[in-house]
Amino acid sequence: MTTTDEIFEINPYESHASLTPLEADVLWEYAKLSQHVKDLTERSRQLSEGPDENLLARLRVLERKMGLVLTLFKASVWGVINEQPATETSVQYADTTADTTLRR
């Protein structure tokens, strides 16, 4: 039996007596494809089991920046609110409908 690296270099079906050269080549391509799928499965299992430290570090930096942006946004909203002139609340919410009811 060949090792996983040898499957890409040596055709294990080449010297089989009951196979034609075309059949041996087709089986070899399937063996290489099978090894690629096994490698891909193993790599995806590794990625899904453990966190990506590089990605986590970049996300932490982004989280800090977003926190800073949120703080600056809140501060600017607060500044805009404080710059507005103070109005009397009764004038601000005055009833502007055509209500003719007498009020005391």
Tab-separated table of N, CA, C and O in Angstrom:
chain	number	residue	atom	x	y	z
A	1	MET	N	0.843	-1.191	0.000
A	1	MET	CA	0.000	0.000	0.000
A	1	MET	C	0.878	1.241	0.000
A	1	MET	O	1.923	1.274	0.640
A	2	THR	N	0.447	2.288	-0.674
A	2	THR	CA	1.237	3.520	-0.779
A	2	THR	C	0.839	4.486	0.319
A	2	THR	O	-0.257	4.424	0.860
A	3	THR	N	1.752	5.408	0.627
A	3	THR	CA	1.428	6.442	1.606
A	3	THR	C	0.671	7.557	0.912
A	3	THR	O	0.552	7.584	-0.309
A	4	THR	N	0.192	8.511	1.681
A	4	THR	CA	-0.634	9.579	1.119
A	4	THR	C	0.144	10.457	0.144
A	4	THR	O	-0.415	10.934	-0.833
A	5	ASP	N	1.430	10.695	0.381
A	5	ASP	CA	2.220	11.525	-0.531
A	5	ASP	C	2.570	10.789	-1.815
A	5	ASP	O	2.660	11.390	-2.878
A	6	GLU	N	2.760	9.490	-1.731
A	6	GLU	CA	3.134	8.711	-2.906
A	6	GLU	C	2.000	8.585	-3.913
A	6	GLU	O	2.251	8.364	-5.089
A	7	ILE	N	0.762	8.712	-3.472
A	7	ILE	CA	-0.372	8.547	-4.373
A	7	ILE	C	-0.349	9.594	-5.485
A	7	ILE	O	-0.846	9.367	-6.585
A	8	PHE	N	0.255	10.741	-5.230
A	8	PHE	CA	0.326	11.803	-6.235
A	8	PHE	C	1.511	11.637	-7.186
A	8	PHE	O	1.565	12.281	-8.222
A	9	GLU	N	2.462	10.771	-6.835
A	9	GLU	CA	3.656	10.589	-7.653
A	9	GLU	C	3.690	9.261	-8.395
A	9	GLU	O	4.141	9.191	-9.529
A	10	ILE	N	3.224	8.210	-7.752
A	10	ILE	CA	3.324	6.858	-8.311
A	10	ILE	C	1.928	6.285	-8.495
A	10	ILE	O	1.106	6.315	-7.571
A	11	ASN	N	1.682	5.737	-9.673
A	11	ASN	CA	0.397	5.102	-9.961
A	11	ASN	C	0.415	3.679	-9.385
A	11	ASN	O	1.112	2.811	-9.907
A	12	PRO	N	-0.351	3.423	-8.319
A	12	PRO	CA	-0.323	2.083	-7.719
A	12	PRO	C	-1.027	1.032	-8.581
A	12	PRO	O	-0.845	-0.165	-8.368
A	13	TYR	N	-1.795	1.450	-9.557
A	13	TYR	CA	-2.537	0.520	-10.412
A	13	TYR	C	-1.811	0.226	-11.722
A	13	TYR	O	-2.282	-0.561	-12.543
A	14	GLU	N	-0.654	0.828	-11.917
A	14	GLU	CA	0.058	0.732	-13.185
A	14	GLU	C	0.482	-0.693	-13.532
A	14	GLU	O	0.389	-1.127	-14.677
A	15	SER	N	0.921	-1.442	-12.561
A	15	SER	CA	1.435	-2.795	-12.831
A	15	SER	C	0.399	-3.885	-12.587
A	15	SER	O	0.741	-5.064	-12.586
A	16	HIS	N	-0.860	-3.501	-12.404
A	16	HIS	CA	-1.904	-4.503	-12.173
A	16	HIS	C	-2.173	-5.241	-13.480
A	16	HIS	O	-2.406	-4.622	-14.527
A	17	ALA	N	-2.174	-6.549	-13.418
A	17	ALA	CA	-2.248	-7.367	-14.624
A	17	ALA	C	-3.613	-7.312	-15.303
A	17	ALA	O	-3.700	-7.394	-16.533
A	18	SER	N	-4.690	-7.176	-14.557
A	18	SER	CA	-6.018	-7.239	-15.165
A	18	SER	C	-6.567	-5.871	-15.592
A	18	SER	O	-7.714	-5.780	-16.014
A	19	LEU	N	-5.758	-4.822	-15.496
A	19	LEU	CA	-6.205	-3.481	-15.881
A	19	LEU	C	-5.485	-3.016	-17.135
A	19	LEU	O	-4.286	-3.236	-17.299
A	20	THR	N	-6.226	-2.349	-18.000
A	20	THR	CA	-5.594	-1.713	-19.154
A	20	THR	C	-4.919	-0.433	-18.665
A	20	THR	O	-5.224	0.070	-17.572
A	21	PRO	N	-4.015	0.124	-19.449
A	21	PRO	CA	-3.371	1.382	-19.031
A	21	PRO	C	-4.380	2.513	-18.801
A	21	PRO	O	-4.225	3.301	-17.861
A	22	LEU	N	-5.425	2.579	-19.619
A	22	LEU	CA	-6.447	3.609	-19.432
A	22	LEU	C	-7.202	3.409	-18.117
A	22	LEU	O	-7.428	4.364	-17.375
A	23	GLU	N	-7.563	2.164	-17.828
A	23	GLU	CA	-8.255	1.872	-16.560
A	23	GLU	C	-7.366	2.177	-15.362
A	23	GLU	O	-7.835	2.726	-14.349
A	24	ALA	N	-6.084	1.867	-15.468
A	24	ALA	CA	-5.138	2.161	-14.393
A	24	ALA	C	-5.025	3.660	-14.177
A	24	ALA	O	-4.994	4.132	-13.027
A	25	ASP	N	-4.986	4.429	-15.264
A	25	ASP	CA	-4.906	5.891	-15.149
A	25	ASP	C	-6.177	6.467	-14.532
A	25	ASP	O	-6.117	7.384	-13.693
A	26	VAL	N	-7.338	5.946	-14.926
A	26	VAL	CA	-8.604	6.437	-14.375
A	26	VAL	C	-8.684	6.133	-12.879
A	26	VAL	O	-9.059	6.997	-12.075
A	27	LEU	N	-8.302	4.922	-12.489
A	27	LEU	CA	-8.307	4.573	-11.061
A	27	LEU	C	-7.316	5.429	-10.274
A	27	LEU	O	-7.576	5.800	-9.129
A	28	TRP	N	-6.187	5.738	-10.890
A	28	TRP	CA	-5.203	6.591	-10.221
A	28	TRP	C	-5.764	7.995	-10.004
A	28	TRP	O	-5.596	8.582	-8.936
A	29	GLU	N	-6.457	8.554	-11.013
A	29	GLU	CA	-7.081	9.867	-10.860
A	29	GLU	C	-8.122	9.851	-9.744
A	29	GLU	O	-8.231	10.790	-8.954
A	30	TYR	N	-8.908	8.769	-9.667
A	30	TYR	CA	-9.887	8.648	-8.578
A	30	TYR	C	-9.188	8.559	-7.227
A	30	TYR	O	-9.653	9.126	-6.227
A	31	ALA	N	-8.067	7.857	-7.150
A	31	ALA	CA	-7.324	7.750	-5.898
A	31	ALA	C	-6.783	9.113	-5.472
A	31	ALA	O	-6.828	9.467	-4.277
A	32	LYS	N	-6.270	9.883	-6.458
A	32	LYS	CA	-5.775	11.230	-6.129
A	32	LYS	C	-6.920	12.137	-5.682
A	32	LYS	O	-6.783	12.896	-4.715
A	33	LEU	N	-8.058	12.044	-6.369
A	33	LEU	CA	-9.225	12.827	-5.976
A	33	LEU	C	-9.686	12.452	-4.574
A	33	LEU	O	-10.006	13.318	-3.753
A	34	SER	N	-9.696	11.158	-4.289
A	34	SER	CA	-10.085	10.692	-2.958
A	34	SER	C	-9.150	11.250	-1.881
A	34	SER	O	-9.598	11.668	-0.810
A	35	GLN	N	-7.850	11.279	-2.176
A	35	GLN	CA	-6.889	11.816	-1.204
A	35	GLN	C	-7.095	13.315	-1.006
A	35	GLN	O	-7.010	13.819	0.120
A	36	HIS	N	-7.402	14.035	-2.072
A	36	HIS	CA	-7.687	15.469	-1.936
A	36	HIS	C	-8.916	15.699	-1.056
A	36	HIS	O	-8.923	16.595	-0.205
A	37	VAL	N	-9.939	14.892	-1.238
A	37	VAL	CA	-11.155	15.027	-0.420
A	37	VAL	C	-10.846	14.707	1.036
A	37	VAL	O	-11.321	15.399	1.948
A	38	LYS	N	-10.043	13.677	1.282
A	38	LYS	CA	-9.655	13.336	2.662
A	38	LYS	C	-8.872	14.479	3.308
A	38	LYS	O	-9.094	14.819	4.473
A	39	ASP	N	-7.934	15.065	2.535
A	39	ASP	CA	-7.145	16.188	3.056
A	39	ASP	C	-8.040	17.389	3.360
A	39	ASP	O	-7.877	18.055	4.386
A	40	LEU	N	-8.975	17.657	2.457
A	40	LEU	CA	-9.904	18.769	2.654
A	40	LEU	C	-10.788	18.537	3.884
A	40	LEU	O	-11.020	19.456	4.675
A	41	THR	N	-11.256	17.318	4.063
A	41	THR	CA	-12.081	16.986	5.224
A	41	THR	C	-11.295	17.172	6.520
A	41	THR	O	-11.807	17.744	7.486
A	42	GLU	N	-10.067	16.716	6.526
A	42	GLU	CA	-9.226	16.864	7.723
A	42	GLU	C	-8.962	18.333	8.032
A	42	GLU	O	-9.046	18.770	9.177
A	43	ARG	N	-8.669	19.106	6.998
A	43	ARG	CA	-8.395	20.537	7.216
A	43	ARG	C	-9.643	21.277	7.700
A	43	ARG	O	-9.557	22.113	8.605
A	44	SER	N	-10.786	20.963	7.134
A	44	SER	CA	-12.016	21.624	7.578
A	44	SER	C	-12.363	21.217	9.007
A	44	SER	O	-12.885	22.024	9.777
A	45	ARG	N	-12.065	19.981	9.386
A	45	ARG	CA	-12.289	19.550	10.773
A	45	ARG	C	-11.384	20.328	11.724
A	45	ARG	O	-11.818	20.778	12.786
A	46	GLN	N	-10.130	20.527	11.326
A	46	GLN	CA	-9.199	21.299	12.161
A	46	GLN	C	-9.682	22.734	12.327
A	46	GLN	O	-9.610	23.301	13.415
A	47	LEU	N	-10.158	23.325	11.245
A	47	LEU	CA	-10.625	24.715	11.310
A	47	LEU	C	-11.889	24.858	12.137
A	47	LEU	O	-12.076	25.851	12.833
A	48	SER	N	-12.761	23.871	12.077
A	48	SER	CA	-14.017	23.984	12.811
A	48	SER	C	-13.855	23.685	14.296
A	48	SER	O	-14.627	24.178	15.115
A	49	GLU	N	-12.857	22.898	14.654
A	49	GLU	CA	-12.674	22.539	16.063
A	49	GLU	C	-12.014	23.650	16.871
A	49	GLU	O	-12.362	23.879	18.015
A	50	GLY	N	-11.071	24.350	16.301
A	50	GLY	CA	-10.348	25.366	17.047
A	50	GLY	C	-10.584	26.742	16.467
A	50	GLY	O	-10.810	26.892	15.272
A	51	PRO	N	-10.533	27.758	17.319
A	51	PRO	CA	-10.731	29.122	16.814
A	51	PRO	C	-9.512	29.587	16.019
A	51	PRO	O	-8.387	29.164	16.263
A	52	ASP	N	-9.760	30.454	15.094
A	52	ASP	CA	-8.696	31.058	14.301
A	52	ASP	C	-8.163	32.248	15.099
A	52	ASP	O	-8.819	33.284	15.204
A	53	GLU	N	-6.976	32.097	15.653
A	53	GLU	CA	-6.408	33.119	16.534
A	53	GLU	C	-6.180	34.439	15.798
A	53	GLU	O	-6.383	35.512	16.356
A	54	ASN	N	-5.756	34.371	14.560
A	54	ASN	CA	-5.518	35.591	13.783
A	54	ASN	C	-6.829	36.349	13.578
A	54	ASN	O	-6.888	37.563	13.750
A	55	LEU	N	-7.874	35.621	13.227
A	55	LEU	CA	-9.174	36.259	13.023
A	55	LEU	C	-9.693	36.840	14.338
A	55	LEU	O	-10.233	37.953	14.360
A	56	LEU	N	-9.537	36.117	15.432
A	56	LEU	CA	-9.984	36.632	16.732
A	56	LEU	C	-9.253	37.912	17.111
A	56	LEU	O	-9.864	38.852	17.617
A	57	ALA	N	-7.963	37.961	16.864
A	57	ALA	CA	-7.198	39.169	17.189
A	57	ALA	C	-7.671	40.350	16.352
A	57	ALA	O	-7.831	41.461	16.869
A	58	ARG	N	-7.931	40.119	15.062
A	58	ARG	CA	-8.419	41.202	14.207
A	58	ARG	C	-9.815	41.648	14.622
A	58	ARG	O	-10.132	42.850	14.576
A	59	LEU	N	-10.654	40.715	15.038
A	59	LEU	CA	-11.999	41.085	15.483
A	59	LEU	C	-11.960	41.875	16.797
A	59	LEU	O	-12.777	42.768	17.006
A	60	ARG	N	-11.010	41.556	17.680
A	60	ARG	CA	-10.874	42.315	18.931
A	60	ARG	C	-10.481	43.765	18.646
A	60	ARG	O	-10.991	44.691	19.274
A	61	VAL	N	-9.567	43.954	17.703
A	61	VAL	CA	-9.167	45.313	17.316
A	61	VAL	C	-10.369	46.059	16.749
A	61	VAL	O	-10.628	47.221	17.097
A	62	LEU	N	-11.130	45.401	15.894
A	62	LEU	CA	-12.322	46.013	15.304
A	62	LEU	C	-13.353	46.345	16.380
A	62	LEU	O	-13.989	47.405	16.336
A	63	GLU	N	-13.507	45.462	17.362
A	63	GLU	CA	-14.458	45.706	18.448
A	63	GLU	C	-14.068	46.959	19.241
A	63	GLU	O	-14.920	47.780	19.580
A	64	ARG	N	-12.766	47.123	19.511
A	64	ARG	CA	-12.319	48.321	20.226
A	64	ARG	C	-12.567	49.578	19.408
A	64	ARG	O	-13.004	50.596	19.926
A	65	LYS	N	-12.306	49.506	18.116
A	65	LYS	CA	-12.532	50.672	17.251
A	65	LYS	C	-14.013	51.013	17.196
A	65	LYS	O	-14.387	52.187	17.214
A	66	MET	N	-14.868	50.000	17.112
A	66	MET	CA	-16.313	50.252	17.062
A	66	MET	C	-16.800	50.848	18.382
A	66	MET	O	-17.687	51.693	18.401
A	67	GLY	N	-16.230	50.413	19.490
A	67	GLY	CA	-16.572	51.001	20.780
A	67	GLY	C	-16.193	52.469	20.835
A	67	GLY	O	-16.943	53.306	21.351
A	68	LEU	N	-15.039	52.806	20.280
A	68	LEU	CA	-14.604	54.200	20.228
A	68	LEU	C	-15.531	55.020	19.337
A	68	LEU	O	-15.929	56.136	19.693
A	69	VAL	N	-15.913	54.460	18.184
A	69	VAL	CA	-16.824	55.163	17.274
A	69	VAL	C	-18.166	55.403	17.964
A	69	VAL	O	-18.732	56.500	17.868
A	70	LEU	N	-18.678	54.420	18.673
A	70	LEU	CA	-19.949	54.574	19.377
A	70	LEU	C	-19.853	55.658	20.444
A	70	LEU	O	-20.755	56.498	20.577
A	71	THR	N	-18.757	55.677	21.183
A	71	THR	CA	-18.576	56.703	22.202
A	71	THR	C	-18.520	58.091	21.585
A	71	THR	O	-19.147	59.036	22.081
A	72	LEU	N	-17.777	58.238	20.493
A	72	LEU	CA	-17.694	59.537	19.824
A	72	LEU	C	-19.041	59.955	19.253
A	72	LEU	O	-19.403	61.134	19.291
A	73	PHE	N	-19.793	59.006	18.724
A	73	PHE	CA	-21.121	59.314	18.189
A	73	PHE	C	-22.050	59.797	19.297
A	73	PHE	O	-22.752	60.798	19.133
A	74	LYS	N	-22.048	59.105	20.437
A	74	LYS	CA	-22.884	59.525	21.566
A	74	LYS	C	-22.492	60.920	22.035
A	74	LYS	O	-23.357	61.746	22.346
A	75	ALA	N	-21.191	61.176	22.082
A	75	ALA	CA	-20.727	62.487	22.521
A	75	ALA	C	-21.156	63.579	21.543
A	75	ALA	O	-21.563	64.671	21.960
A	76	SER	N	-21.113	63.300	20.258
A	76	SER	CA	-21.515	64.320	19.291
A	76	SER	C	-23.021	64.556	19.338
A	76	SER	O	-23.473	65.691	19.204
A	77	VAL	N	-23.800	63.506	19.540
A	77	VAL	CA	-25.248	63.682	19.678
A	77	VAL	C	-25.549	64.503	20.919
A	77	VAL	O	-26.387	65.410	20.895
A	78	TRP	N	-24.858	64.212	22.001
A	78	TRP	CA	-25.053	64.967	23.239
A	78	TRP	C	-24.694	66.434	23.019
A	78	TRP	O	-25.378	67.334	23.488
A	79	GLY	N	-23.617	66.683	22.276
A	79	GLY	CA	-23.218	68.053	21.991
A	79	GLY	C	-24.250	68.787	21.154
A	79	GLY	O	-24.546	69.960	21.404
A	80	VAL	N	-24.832	68.118	20.174
A	80	VAL	CA	-25.860	68.744	19.338
A	80	VAL	C	-27.093	69.056	20.172
A	80	VAL	O	-27.693	70.127	20.049
A	81	ILE	N	-27.470	68.155	21.038
A	81	ILE	CA	-28.647	68.377	21.895
A	81	ILE	C	-28.408	69.559	22.819
A	81	ILE	O	-29.290	70.392	23.035
A	82	ASN	N	-27.218	69.652	23.376
A	82	ASN	CA	-26.915	70.746	24.300
A	82	ASN	C	-26.799	72.094	23.595
A	82	ASN	O	-26.990	73.137	24.217
A	83	GLU	N	-26.480	72.112	22.326
A	83	GLU	CA	-26.361	73.379	21.596
A	83	GLU	C	-27.709	73.971	21.223
A	83	GLU	O	-27.794	75.163	20.943
A	84	GLN	N	-28.755	73.189	21.226
A	84	GLN	CA	-30.065	73.701	20.855
A	84	GLN	C	-30.579	74.633	21.943
A	84	GLN	O	-30.393	74.368	23.128
A	85	PRO	N	-31.222	75.735	21.528
A	85	PRO	CA	-31.737	76.664	22.549
A	85	PRO	C	-32.875	76.012	23.333
A	85	PRO	O	-33.663	75.242	22.797
A	86	ALA	N	-32.921	76.351	24.587
A	86	ALA	CA	-33.973	75.800	25.447
A	86	ALA	C	-35.283	76.504	25.117
A	86	ALA	O	-35.366	77.729	25.077
A	87	THR	N	-36.320	75.734	24.874
A	87	THR	CA	-37.640	76.300	24.591
A	87	THR	C	-38.592	75.887	25.696
A	87	THR	O	-38.397	74.872	26.357
A	88	GLU	N	-39.594	76.674	25.859
A	88	GLU	CA	-40.593	76.354	26.875
A	88	GLU	C	-41.376	75.142	26.390
A	88	GLU	O	-41.826	75.093	25.249
A	89	THR	N	-41.571	74.187	27.241
A	89	THR	CA	-42.212	72.944	26.819
A	89	THR	C	-43.663	73.149	26.419
A	89	THR	O	-44.151	72.478	25.523
A	90	SER	N	-44.349	74.105	27.036
A	90	SER	CA	-45.740	74.311	26.665
A	90	SER	C	-45.849	74.913	25.267
A	90	SER	O	-46.779	74.642	24.531
A	91	VAL	N	-44.902	75.759	24.873
A	91	VAL	CA	-44.903	76.331	23.541
A	91	VAL	C	-44.468	75.283	22.517
A	91	VAL	O	-44.993	75.206	21.417
A	92	GLN	N	-43.521	74.447	22.910
A	92	GLN	CA	-42.996	73.438	22.005
A	92	GLN	C	-44.083	72.434	21.620
A	92	GLN	O	-44.152	72.003	20.483
A	93	TYR	N	-44.935	72.075	22.558
A	93	TYR	CA	-45.975	71.089	22.309
A	93	TYR	C	-47.360	71.728	22.251
A	93	TYR	O	-48.346	71.123	22.629
A	94	ALA	N	-47.433	72.931	21.773
A	94	ALA	CA	-48.718	73.634	21.707
A	94	ALA	C	-49.647	72.929	20.727
A	94	ALA	O	-49.208	72.392	19.717
A	95	ASP	N	-50.930	72.951	21.042
A	95	ASP	CA	-51.933	72.307	20.197
A	95	ASP	C	-52.214	73.211	19.006
A	95	ASP	O	-52.652	74.344	19.158
A	96	THR	N	-51.933	72.743	17.814
A	96	THR	CA	-52.093	73.573	16.622
A	96	THR	C	-53.329	73.196	15.818
A	96	THR	O	-53.482	73.645	14.689
A	97	THR	N	-54.232	72.416	16.390
A	97	THR	CA	-55.454	72.040	15.666
A	97	THR	C	-56.468	73.159	15.757
A	97	THR	O	-56.261	74.144	16.469
A	98	ALA	N	-57.559	73.020	15.097
A	98	ALA	CA	-58.618	74.053	15.092
A	98	ALA	C	-59.568	73.861	16.264
A	98	ALA	O	-60.770	74.107	16.162
A	99	ASP	N	-59.041	73.482	17.384
A	99	ASP	CA	-59.866	73.268	18.579
A	99	ASP	C	-60.210	74.628	19.199
A	99	ASP	O	-59.341	75.428	19.498
A	100	THR	N	-61.486	74.882	19.360
A	100	THR	CA	-61.933	76.168	19.898
A	100	THR	C	-62.424	76.035	21.332
A	100	THR	O	-63.111	76.922	21.845
A	101	THR	N	-62.077	74.966	22.002
A	101	THR	CA	-62.498	74.759	23.375
A	101	THR	C	-61.811	75.791	24.277
A	101	THR	O	-60.619	76.035	24.154
A	102	LEU	N	-62.603	76.375	25.193
A	102	LEU	CA	-62.045	77.336	26.129
A	102	LEU	C	-61.213	76.600	27.177
A	102	LEU	O	-61.640	75.613	27.734
A	103	ARG	N	-60.078	77.159	27.414
A	103	ARG	CA	-59.192	76.542	28.425
A	103	ARG	C	-58.907	77.569	29.500
A	103	ARG	O	-58.768	78.738	29.240
A	104	ARG	N	-58.861	77.146	30.714
A	104	ARG	CA	-58.592	78.043	31.841
A	104	ARG	C	-57.238	77.835	32.392
A	104	ARG	O	-56.630	76.905	32.452
